[in-house]
XYZ file of C-alpha atoms in Angstrom:
599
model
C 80.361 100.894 90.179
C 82.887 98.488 88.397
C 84.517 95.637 89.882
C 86.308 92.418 88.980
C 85.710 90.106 91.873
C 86.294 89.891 94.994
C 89.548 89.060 96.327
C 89.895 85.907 98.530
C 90.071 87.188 102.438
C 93.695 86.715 103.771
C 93.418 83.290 105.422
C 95.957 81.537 108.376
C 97.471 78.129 107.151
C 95.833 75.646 108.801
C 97.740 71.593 108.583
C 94.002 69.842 107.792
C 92.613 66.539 106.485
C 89.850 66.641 104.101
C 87.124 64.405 103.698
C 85.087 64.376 100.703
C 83.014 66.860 98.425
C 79.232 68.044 99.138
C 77.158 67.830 96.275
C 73.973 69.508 97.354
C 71.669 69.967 100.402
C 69.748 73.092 99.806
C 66.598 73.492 101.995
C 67.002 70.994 104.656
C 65.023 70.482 107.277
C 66.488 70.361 110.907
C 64.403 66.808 112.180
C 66.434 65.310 114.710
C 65.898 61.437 114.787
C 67.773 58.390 116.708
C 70.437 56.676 115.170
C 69.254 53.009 114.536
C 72.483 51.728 115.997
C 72.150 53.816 119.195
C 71.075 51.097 121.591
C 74.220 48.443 119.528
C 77.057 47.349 122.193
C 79.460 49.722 121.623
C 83.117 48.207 119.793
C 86.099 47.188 121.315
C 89.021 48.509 120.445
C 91.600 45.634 119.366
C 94.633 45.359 120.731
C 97.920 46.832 118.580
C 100.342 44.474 120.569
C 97.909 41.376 119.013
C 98.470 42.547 115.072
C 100.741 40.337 112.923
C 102.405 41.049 109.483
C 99.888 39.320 107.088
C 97.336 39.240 109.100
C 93.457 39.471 107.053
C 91.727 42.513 107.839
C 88.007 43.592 106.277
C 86.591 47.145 106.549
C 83.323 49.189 105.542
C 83.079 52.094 103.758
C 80.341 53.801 101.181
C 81.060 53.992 97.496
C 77.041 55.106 96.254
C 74.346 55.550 98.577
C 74.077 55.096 102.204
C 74.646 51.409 102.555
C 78.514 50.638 104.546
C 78.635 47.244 102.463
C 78.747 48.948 99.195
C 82.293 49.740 99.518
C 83.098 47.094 101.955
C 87.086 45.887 101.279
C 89.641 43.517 102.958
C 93.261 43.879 103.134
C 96.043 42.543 105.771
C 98.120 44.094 107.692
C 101.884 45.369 106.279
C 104.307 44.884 109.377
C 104.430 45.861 112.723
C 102.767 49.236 113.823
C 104.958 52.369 113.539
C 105.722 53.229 117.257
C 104.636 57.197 117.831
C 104.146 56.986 113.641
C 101.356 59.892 114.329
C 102.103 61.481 117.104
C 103.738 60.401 120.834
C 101.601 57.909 122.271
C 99.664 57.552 118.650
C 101.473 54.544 116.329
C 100.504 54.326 112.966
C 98.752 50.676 111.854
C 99.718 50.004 107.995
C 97.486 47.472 105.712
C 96.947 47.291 102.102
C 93.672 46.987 101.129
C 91.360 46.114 98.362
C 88.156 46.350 96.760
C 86.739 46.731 93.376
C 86.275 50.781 94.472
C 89.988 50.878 96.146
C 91.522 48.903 92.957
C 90.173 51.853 90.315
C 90.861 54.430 92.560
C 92.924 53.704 95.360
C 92.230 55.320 99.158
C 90.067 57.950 98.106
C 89.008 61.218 100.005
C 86.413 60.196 101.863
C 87.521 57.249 103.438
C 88.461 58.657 106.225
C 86.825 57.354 109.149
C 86.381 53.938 107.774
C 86.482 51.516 110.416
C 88.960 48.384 109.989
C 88.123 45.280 112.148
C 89.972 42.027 112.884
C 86.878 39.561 112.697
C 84.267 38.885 110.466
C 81.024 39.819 113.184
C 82.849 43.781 113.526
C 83.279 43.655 117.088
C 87.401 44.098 117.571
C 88.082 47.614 115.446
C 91.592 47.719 114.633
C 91.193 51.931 113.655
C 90.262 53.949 110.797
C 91.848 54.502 107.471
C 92.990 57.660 107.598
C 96.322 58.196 105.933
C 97.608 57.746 102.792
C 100.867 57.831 100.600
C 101.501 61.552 99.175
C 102.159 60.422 95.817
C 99.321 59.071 93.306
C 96.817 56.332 93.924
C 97.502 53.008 96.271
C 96.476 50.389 97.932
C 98.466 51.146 101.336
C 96.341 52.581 103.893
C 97.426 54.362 107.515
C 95.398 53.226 110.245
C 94.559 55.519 113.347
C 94.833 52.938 116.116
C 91.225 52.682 117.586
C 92.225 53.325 121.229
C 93.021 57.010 120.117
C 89.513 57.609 118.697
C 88.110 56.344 121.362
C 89.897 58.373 123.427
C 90.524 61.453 121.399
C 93.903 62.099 122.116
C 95.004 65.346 121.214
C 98.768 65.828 119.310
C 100.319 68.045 116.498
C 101.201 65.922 113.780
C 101.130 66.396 109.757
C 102.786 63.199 107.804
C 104.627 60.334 108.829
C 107.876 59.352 107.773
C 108.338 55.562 107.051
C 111.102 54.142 108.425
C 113.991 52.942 105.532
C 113.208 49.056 106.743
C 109.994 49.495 106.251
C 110.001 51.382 102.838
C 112.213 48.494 101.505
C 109.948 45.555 102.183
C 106.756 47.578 100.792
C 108.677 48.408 97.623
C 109.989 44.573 97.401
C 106.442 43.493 97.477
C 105.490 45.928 94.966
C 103.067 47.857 97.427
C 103.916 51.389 96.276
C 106.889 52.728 94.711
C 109.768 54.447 96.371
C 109.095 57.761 95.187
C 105.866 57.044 97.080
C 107.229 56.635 99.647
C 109.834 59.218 100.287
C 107.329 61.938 101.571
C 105.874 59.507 103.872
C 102.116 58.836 104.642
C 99.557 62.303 105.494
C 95.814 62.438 106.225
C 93.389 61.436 103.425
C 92.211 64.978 101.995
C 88.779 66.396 103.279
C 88.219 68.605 101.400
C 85.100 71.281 102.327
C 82.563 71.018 99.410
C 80.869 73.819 98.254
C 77.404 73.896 96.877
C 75.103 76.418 95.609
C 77.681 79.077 93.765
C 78.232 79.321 90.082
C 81.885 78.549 89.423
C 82.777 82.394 89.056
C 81.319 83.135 92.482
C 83.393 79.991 93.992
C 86.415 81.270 92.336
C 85.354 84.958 94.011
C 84.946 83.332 97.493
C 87.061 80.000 98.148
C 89.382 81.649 99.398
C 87.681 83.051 102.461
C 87.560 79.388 103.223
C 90.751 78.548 102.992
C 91.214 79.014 107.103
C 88.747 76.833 107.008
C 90.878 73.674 104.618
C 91.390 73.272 100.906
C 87.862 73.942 99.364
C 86.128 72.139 96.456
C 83.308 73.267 94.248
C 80.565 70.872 93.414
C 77.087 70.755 91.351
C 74.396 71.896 93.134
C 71.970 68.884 94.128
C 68.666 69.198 92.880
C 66.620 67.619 95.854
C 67.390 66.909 99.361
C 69.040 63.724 100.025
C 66.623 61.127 102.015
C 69.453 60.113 104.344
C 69.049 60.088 107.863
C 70.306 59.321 111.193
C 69.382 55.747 111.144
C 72.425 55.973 108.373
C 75.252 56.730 110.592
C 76.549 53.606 111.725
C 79.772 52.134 111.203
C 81.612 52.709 107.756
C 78.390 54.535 106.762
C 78.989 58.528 105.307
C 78.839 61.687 107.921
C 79.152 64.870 107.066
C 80.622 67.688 109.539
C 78.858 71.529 108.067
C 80.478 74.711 108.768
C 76.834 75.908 107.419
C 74.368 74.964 105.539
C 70.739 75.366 102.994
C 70.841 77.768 100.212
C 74.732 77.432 100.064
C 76.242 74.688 101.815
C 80.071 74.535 103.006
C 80.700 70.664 104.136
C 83.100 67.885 104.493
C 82.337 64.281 104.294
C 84.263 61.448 105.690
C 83.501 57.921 107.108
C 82.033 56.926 110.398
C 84.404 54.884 112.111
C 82.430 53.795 115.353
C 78.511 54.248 116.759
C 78.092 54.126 120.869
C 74.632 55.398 122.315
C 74.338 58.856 120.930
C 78.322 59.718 120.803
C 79.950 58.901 117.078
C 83.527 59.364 116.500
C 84.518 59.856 112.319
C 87.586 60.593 109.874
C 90.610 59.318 111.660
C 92.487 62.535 111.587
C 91.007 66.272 112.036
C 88.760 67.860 110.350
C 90.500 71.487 110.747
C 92.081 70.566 114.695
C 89.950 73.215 116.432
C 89.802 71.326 119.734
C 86.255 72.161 120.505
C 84.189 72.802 117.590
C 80.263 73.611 116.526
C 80.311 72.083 113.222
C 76.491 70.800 112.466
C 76.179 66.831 112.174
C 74.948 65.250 108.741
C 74.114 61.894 107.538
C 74.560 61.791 103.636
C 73.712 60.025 100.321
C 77.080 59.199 98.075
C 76.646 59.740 94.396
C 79.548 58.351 93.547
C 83.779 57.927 93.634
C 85.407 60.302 91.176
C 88.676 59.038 90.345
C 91.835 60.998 90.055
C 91.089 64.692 89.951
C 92.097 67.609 92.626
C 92.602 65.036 95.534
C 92.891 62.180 93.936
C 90.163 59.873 94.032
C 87.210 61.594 95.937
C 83.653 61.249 97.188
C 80.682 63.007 95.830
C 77.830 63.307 97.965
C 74.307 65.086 99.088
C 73.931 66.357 102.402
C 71.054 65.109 104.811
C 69.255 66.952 107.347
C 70.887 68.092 110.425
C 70.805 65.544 113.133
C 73.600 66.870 116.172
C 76.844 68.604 116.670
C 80.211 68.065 116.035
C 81.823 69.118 119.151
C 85.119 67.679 119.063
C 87.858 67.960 116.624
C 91.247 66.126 117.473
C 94.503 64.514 116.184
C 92.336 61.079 116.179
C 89.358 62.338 114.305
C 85.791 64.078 115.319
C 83.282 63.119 117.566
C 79.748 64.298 117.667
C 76.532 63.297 119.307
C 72.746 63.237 117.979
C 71.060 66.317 119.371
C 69.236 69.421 118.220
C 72.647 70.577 116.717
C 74.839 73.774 117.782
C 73.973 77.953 117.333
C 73.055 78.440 113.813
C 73.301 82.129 112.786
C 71.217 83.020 109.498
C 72.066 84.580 106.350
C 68.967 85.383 104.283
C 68.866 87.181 100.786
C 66.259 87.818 98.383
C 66.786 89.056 94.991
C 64.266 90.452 92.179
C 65.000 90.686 88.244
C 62.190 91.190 85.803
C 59.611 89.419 87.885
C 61.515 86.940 88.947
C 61.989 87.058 92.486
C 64.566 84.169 94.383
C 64.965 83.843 98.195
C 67.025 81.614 99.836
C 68.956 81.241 103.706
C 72.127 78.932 104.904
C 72.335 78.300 108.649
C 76.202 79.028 109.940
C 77.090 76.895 112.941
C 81.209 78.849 112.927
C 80.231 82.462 113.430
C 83.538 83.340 112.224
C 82.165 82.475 108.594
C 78.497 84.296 109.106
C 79.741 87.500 106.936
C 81.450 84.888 104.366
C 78.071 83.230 103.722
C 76.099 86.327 104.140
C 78.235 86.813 100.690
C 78.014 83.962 99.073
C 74.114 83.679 100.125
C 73.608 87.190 98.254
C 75.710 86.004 94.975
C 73.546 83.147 95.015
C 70.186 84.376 95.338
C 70.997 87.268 92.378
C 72.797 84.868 90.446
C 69.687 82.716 90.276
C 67.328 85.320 89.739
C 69.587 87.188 86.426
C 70.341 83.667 85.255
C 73.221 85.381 83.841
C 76.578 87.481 84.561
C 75.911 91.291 83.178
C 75.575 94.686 83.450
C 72.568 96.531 84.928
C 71.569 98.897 88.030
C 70.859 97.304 91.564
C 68.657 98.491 94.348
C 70.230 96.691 97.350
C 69.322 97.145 100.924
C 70.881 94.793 104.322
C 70.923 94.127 107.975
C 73.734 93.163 109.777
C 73.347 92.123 113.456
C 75.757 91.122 115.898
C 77.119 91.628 119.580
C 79.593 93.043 121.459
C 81.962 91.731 123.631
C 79.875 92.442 126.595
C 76.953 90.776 125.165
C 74.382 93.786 123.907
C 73.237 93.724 120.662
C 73.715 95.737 117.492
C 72.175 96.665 114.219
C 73.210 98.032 110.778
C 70.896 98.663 108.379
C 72.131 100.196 105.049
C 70.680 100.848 101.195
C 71.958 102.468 98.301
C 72.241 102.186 94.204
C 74.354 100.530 92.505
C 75.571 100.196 88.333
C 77.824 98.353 87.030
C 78.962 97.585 83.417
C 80.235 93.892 83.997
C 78.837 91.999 86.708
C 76.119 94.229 88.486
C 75.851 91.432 91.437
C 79.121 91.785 92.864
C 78.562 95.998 93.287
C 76.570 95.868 96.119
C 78.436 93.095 98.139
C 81.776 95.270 97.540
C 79.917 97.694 100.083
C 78.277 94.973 101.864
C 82.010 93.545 102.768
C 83.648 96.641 103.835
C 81.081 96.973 106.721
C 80.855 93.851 107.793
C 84.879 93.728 107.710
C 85.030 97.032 109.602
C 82.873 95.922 112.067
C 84.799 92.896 113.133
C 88.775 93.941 112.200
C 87.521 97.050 114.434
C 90.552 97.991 116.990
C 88.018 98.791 120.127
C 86.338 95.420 121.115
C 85.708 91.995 119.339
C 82.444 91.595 117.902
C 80.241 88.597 116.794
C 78.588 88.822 113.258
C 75.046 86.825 113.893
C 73.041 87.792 111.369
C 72.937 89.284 107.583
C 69.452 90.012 105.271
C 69.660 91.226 102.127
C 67.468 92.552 99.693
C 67.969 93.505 95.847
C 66.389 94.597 92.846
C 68.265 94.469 89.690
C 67.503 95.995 86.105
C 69.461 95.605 82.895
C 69.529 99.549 82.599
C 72.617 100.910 83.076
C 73.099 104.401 83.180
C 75.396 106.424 85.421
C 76.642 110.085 85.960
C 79.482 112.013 86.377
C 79.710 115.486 87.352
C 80.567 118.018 84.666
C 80.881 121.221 84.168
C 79.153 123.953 86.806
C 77.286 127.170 85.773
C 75.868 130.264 87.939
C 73.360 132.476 86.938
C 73.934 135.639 85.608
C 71.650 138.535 83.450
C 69.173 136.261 82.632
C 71.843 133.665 81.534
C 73.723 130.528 82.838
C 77.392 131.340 82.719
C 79.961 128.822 83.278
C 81.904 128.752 86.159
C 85.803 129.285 85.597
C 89.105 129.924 87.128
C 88.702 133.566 85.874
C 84.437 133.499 86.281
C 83.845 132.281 89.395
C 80.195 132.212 90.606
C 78.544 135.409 92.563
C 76.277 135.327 95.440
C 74.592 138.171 97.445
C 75.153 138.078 100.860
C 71.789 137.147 102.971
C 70.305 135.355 99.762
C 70.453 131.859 97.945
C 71.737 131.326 94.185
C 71.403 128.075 92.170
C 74.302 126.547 90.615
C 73.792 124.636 87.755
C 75.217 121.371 87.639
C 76.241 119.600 84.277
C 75.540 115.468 84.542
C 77.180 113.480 81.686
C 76.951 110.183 81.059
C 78.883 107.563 77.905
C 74.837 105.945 77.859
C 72.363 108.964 78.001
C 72.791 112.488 76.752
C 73.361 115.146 79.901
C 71.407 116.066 81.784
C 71.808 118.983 84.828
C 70.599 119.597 88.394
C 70.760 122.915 90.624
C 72.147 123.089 93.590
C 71.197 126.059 95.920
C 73.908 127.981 97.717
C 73.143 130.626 100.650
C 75.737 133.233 101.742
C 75.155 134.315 105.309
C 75.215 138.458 105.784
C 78.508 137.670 107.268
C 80.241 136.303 104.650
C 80.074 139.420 102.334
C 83.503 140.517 100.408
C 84.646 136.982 101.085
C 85.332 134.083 98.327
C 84.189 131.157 99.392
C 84.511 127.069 98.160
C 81.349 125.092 96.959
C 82.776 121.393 97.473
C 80.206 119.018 94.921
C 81.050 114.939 95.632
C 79.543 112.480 93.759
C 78.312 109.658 95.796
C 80.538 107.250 94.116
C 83.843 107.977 94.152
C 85.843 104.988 93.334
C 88.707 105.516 90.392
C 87.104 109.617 89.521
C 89.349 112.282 88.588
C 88.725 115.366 90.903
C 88.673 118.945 89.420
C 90.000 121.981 90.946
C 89.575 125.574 90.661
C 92.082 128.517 91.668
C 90.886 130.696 94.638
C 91.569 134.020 95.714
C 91.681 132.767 99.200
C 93.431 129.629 100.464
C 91.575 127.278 102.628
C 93.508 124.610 104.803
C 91.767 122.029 106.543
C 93.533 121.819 110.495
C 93.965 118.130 111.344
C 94.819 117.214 114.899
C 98.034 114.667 115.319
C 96.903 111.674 116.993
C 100.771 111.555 118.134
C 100.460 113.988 120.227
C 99.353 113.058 123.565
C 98.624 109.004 122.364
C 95.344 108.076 121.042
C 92.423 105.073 121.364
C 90.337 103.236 118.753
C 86.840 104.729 117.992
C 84.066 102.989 120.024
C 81.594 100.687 118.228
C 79.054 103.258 118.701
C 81.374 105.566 117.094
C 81.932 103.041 114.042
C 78.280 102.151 113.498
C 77.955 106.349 113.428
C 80.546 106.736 110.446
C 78.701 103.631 108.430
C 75.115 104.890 108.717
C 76.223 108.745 107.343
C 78.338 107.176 104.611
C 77.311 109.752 101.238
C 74.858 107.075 98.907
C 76.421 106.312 95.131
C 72.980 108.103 94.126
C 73.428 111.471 95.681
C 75.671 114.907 95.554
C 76.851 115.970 98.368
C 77.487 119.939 98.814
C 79.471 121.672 100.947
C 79.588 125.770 100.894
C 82.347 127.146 103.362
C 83.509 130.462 104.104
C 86.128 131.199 106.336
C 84.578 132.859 109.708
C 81.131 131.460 109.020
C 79.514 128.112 109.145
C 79.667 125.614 106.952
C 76.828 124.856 104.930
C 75.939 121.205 104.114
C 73.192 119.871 101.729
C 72.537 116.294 99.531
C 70.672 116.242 96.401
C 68.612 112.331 96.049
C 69.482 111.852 91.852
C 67.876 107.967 92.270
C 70.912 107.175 89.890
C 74.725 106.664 90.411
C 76.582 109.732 89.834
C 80.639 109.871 90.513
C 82.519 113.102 90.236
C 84.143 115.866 91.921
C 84.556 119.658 91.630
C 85.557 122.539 93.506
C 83.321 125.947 92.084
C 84.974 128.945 94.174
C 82.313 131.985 94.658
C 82.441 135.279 95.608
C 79.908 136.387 98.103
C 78.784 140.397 97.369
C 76.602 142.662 99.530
């Protein structure tokens, strides 16, 4: 089987802030601990009415490492708040800011969340910095009042115009320029780092995450960050996972505020689901990378799990500390020359199980070839799930696989067209909550196609032609000889057995021989004495409904194996006669041999 990638799943557009980029967290443990701030007087939310232009602000924020002080900056406030500057009900607070981090790099993504207070002990939170100028680097930050995170209020909104008054006075003062200006302020990028794919399998896959945000690849981390729950406090780094272990999908903001077990982050949403079951993460920054996709962003390593993000509004995201939402697993192993690799990643969105059930696979093969190439792959899976009414399913599939360029995307080609039919089914909605895999891969890689056909006559093999076509006695069973060709091996050939019921005799009939692999073959046809014409039913007629899941799970469980020829022997007024031959090797192909069934 050949391919050239997979195409990136067709994905909504989603109006998302993005946070900053994962670095690593593969095999984390799911230890729930307390937050050390969790018994702290919650903050107070200072008053918008009692801001003045000028006045000194201070903030925290991470720039390496866990500790909120390492990035800590001041600023002062630039005017009056913009009145319903985010949404109705939701003004926008303006400051410019400053800090050795901020002056190299400017708001970075990853910021968001950081809390902004109007007194030196951090009791009176102003907001969050959350919002930045659309064009290049700069010092002037937007400010999600605190009252709204607090509250979580709920509003569409995507950038912020700044009013014509306003943009004069910043570009007197030389606080941005007006081209910075024109396309107003929008929420600092989050965007969802990926670790644990090669940069060819994050090209293959981003974009199935694309519904999910903009999506960044990153290194994969070597160890598991020590960060824990006792590191969430204000202006300290949180993480929100859409899954996570072998291959993690995160974004990482700022926390902006700490009360009891509830923690509100970012300043802006994450993707604006409203309710959401993104897993909770403490994590470890590495370090600010300036410029780049998004500007200046954050590079960081994921800590263990330690609760749920449940909420995800115009404001930002709240989450508690708890055992953390549903995780569905994807598991793969994968075996090449001794070498055997095994990983899982834990989804908390089950819309993005069969996504990671991918990228889990192309991970665990890519790490056991230690190399892109050709070979042969012995791939088996499980996919479970539900239906709508609750009950439980199971798919369990195997089959060969050879291809010439990249032998580890073959089997997930096949992999992805279940899983896909499964859920884009037209009967009922279904829940993908599980997918194993299993492969074996060798650098042989050898394939067949079906040739030319030969029937036994005198003694001899004959070949089978338009003119020649094969003869069978009625009541017995003849062997056709099958020709196997290959570009890598010299042929080889098979015999297929044929039996002509009594009834058939004086007839011609059609010996149908179909590779299991069929993608891109050429089909060969021979001329017929008779004319055979397959009677299809129109689904017009009288309306029609979707096959049942039942029904669907039927058609994927008999589909033909790439390492088998299928025969078919039909006659008209008999019964047709169906056989598969196991060749243990891909063969592709098609031919039509017609034979003529004699007393």
């Amino acid at each position: 089987m050949v391919t050239r990638g997979l195409g990136p799943r067709p994905a909504r557009i989603v109006v998302s802030g993005l946070t900053a980029v994962v670095v690593g967290a593969a095999g984390l443990a799911t230890t729930v601990t307390s937050p050390a701030t969790a018994a702290d007087p919650c903050v107070t939310a200072f008053p918008e009415s009692g801001l003045t232009d000028g006045q000194a602000v201070e903030g925290l924020t991470v720039s390496k490492g866990t500790d909120p002080e390492s990035g800590a900056f001041t600023g002062t406030i630039s005017g009056a708040p913009l009145q319903d500057g985010i949404a109705p009900g939701v003004d926008l607070i303006l400051a410019e800011l400053t800090s050795p981090a901020v002056d190299k790099n400017g708001i970075w993504a990853g910021m968001s969340g950081s809390p902004v207070y109007a007194d030196p002990e951090h009791t009176q939170l102003i907001g969050a910095v959350s919002y930045s100028l659309n064009e290049g680097s700069t010092h002037l930050a937007g400010i999600t009042p605190a009252s709204a995170m607090l509250d979580l209020m709920p509003a569409p909104a995507a950038t912020v115009a700044i009013p014509r008054k306003v943009a004069d006075r910043l570009v007197a003062d030389g606080v941005a320029t007006r081209a910075q200006l024109a396309n107003g302020m929008r929420p600092l990028p989050t965007p969802i780092g990926v670790s644990g794919l090669t940069s060819r399998r994050f090209d293959q896959l981003a974009g199935w995450l694309d519904s999910q945000g903009p999506v960044a690849n990153a290194t994969i981390g070597s160890t598991t960050s020590t960060a824990d729950a006792s590191d969430i406090v204000p202006g300290g780094n949180i993480a929100a996972s859409l899954g996570w272990g072998f291959v993690s999908a995160a974004a990482v903001g700022t926390v902006t505020a700490v009360c009891g077990n509830d923690v509100v982050a970012f300043g802006h949403p994450f993707n604006y689901t409203g309710d959401s079951t993104y897993s909770l993460h403490p994590a470890d920054a590495v370090a600010i990378v300036p410029g780049a996709t998004f500007g200046g962003y954050k590079l960081a390593n994921l800590g263990d799990r330690v609760g749920t993000i449940s909420d995800d509004h115009l404001a930002g995201i709240h989450g508690t500390f708890d055992a953390g939402p549903t995780a569905y697993d994807v598991s793969s192993t994968a075996t090449y020359q001794g070498r055997t690799v095994s990983g899982t990643t834990h989804v908390t969105v089950a819309d993005l199980v069969t996504d990671a059930g991918l990228a889990n696979a192309f991970a665990a093969s890519d790490r056991a070839m230690d190399k892109y190439g050709k070979g042969t792959a012995r791939a088996s899976w499980t996919i479970t799930g539900k239906r709508r009414s609750g009950a439980a399913f199971e798919l369990t599939h195997s089959d060969v696989y050879t291809d010439t360029y990249d032998v580890s995307s073959a089997p997930l080609m096949d992999l992805a067209m279940q899983a896909y039919t499964l859920l884009e089914n037209q009967s009922e909605a279904v829940t993908i909550t599980g997918i194993s895999t299993a492969t074996t891969i060798s650098d042989e890689a050898v394939s067949w196609r079906i040739g030319r056909t030969y029937w036994r006559k005198n003694g001899a093999w004959k070949r089978v032609t338009a003119k020649s076509p094969a003869v069978v006695r009625a009541g017995r069973t003849a062997n056709i000889r099958v020709e196997l060709y290959s570009r890598d091996a010299a042929s080889r050939y098979v015999t297929v057995p044929v039996t002509a019921s009594r009834k058939s005799a004086g007839r011609t009939g059609r010996l149908a021989l179909q590779g299991g692999f069929s993608g891109g073959e050429d089909y060969y046809f021979y001329d017929s004495s008779e004319e055979f014409v397959d009677a299809y039913g129109d689904s017009m007629v009288g309306g029609s409904v979707p096959e049942s899941i039942p029904a669907v799970l039927e058609q994927l469980r008999a589909d033909q194996r790439n390492d088998t020829i299928a025969s078919t022997f039909t006659v008209r007024g008999t019964a047709t006669k169906k056989r598969s031959l196991a060749l243990g090797q891909v063969v592709s192909g098609s031919v039509l041999v017609p034979v003529v069934v004699r007393p």
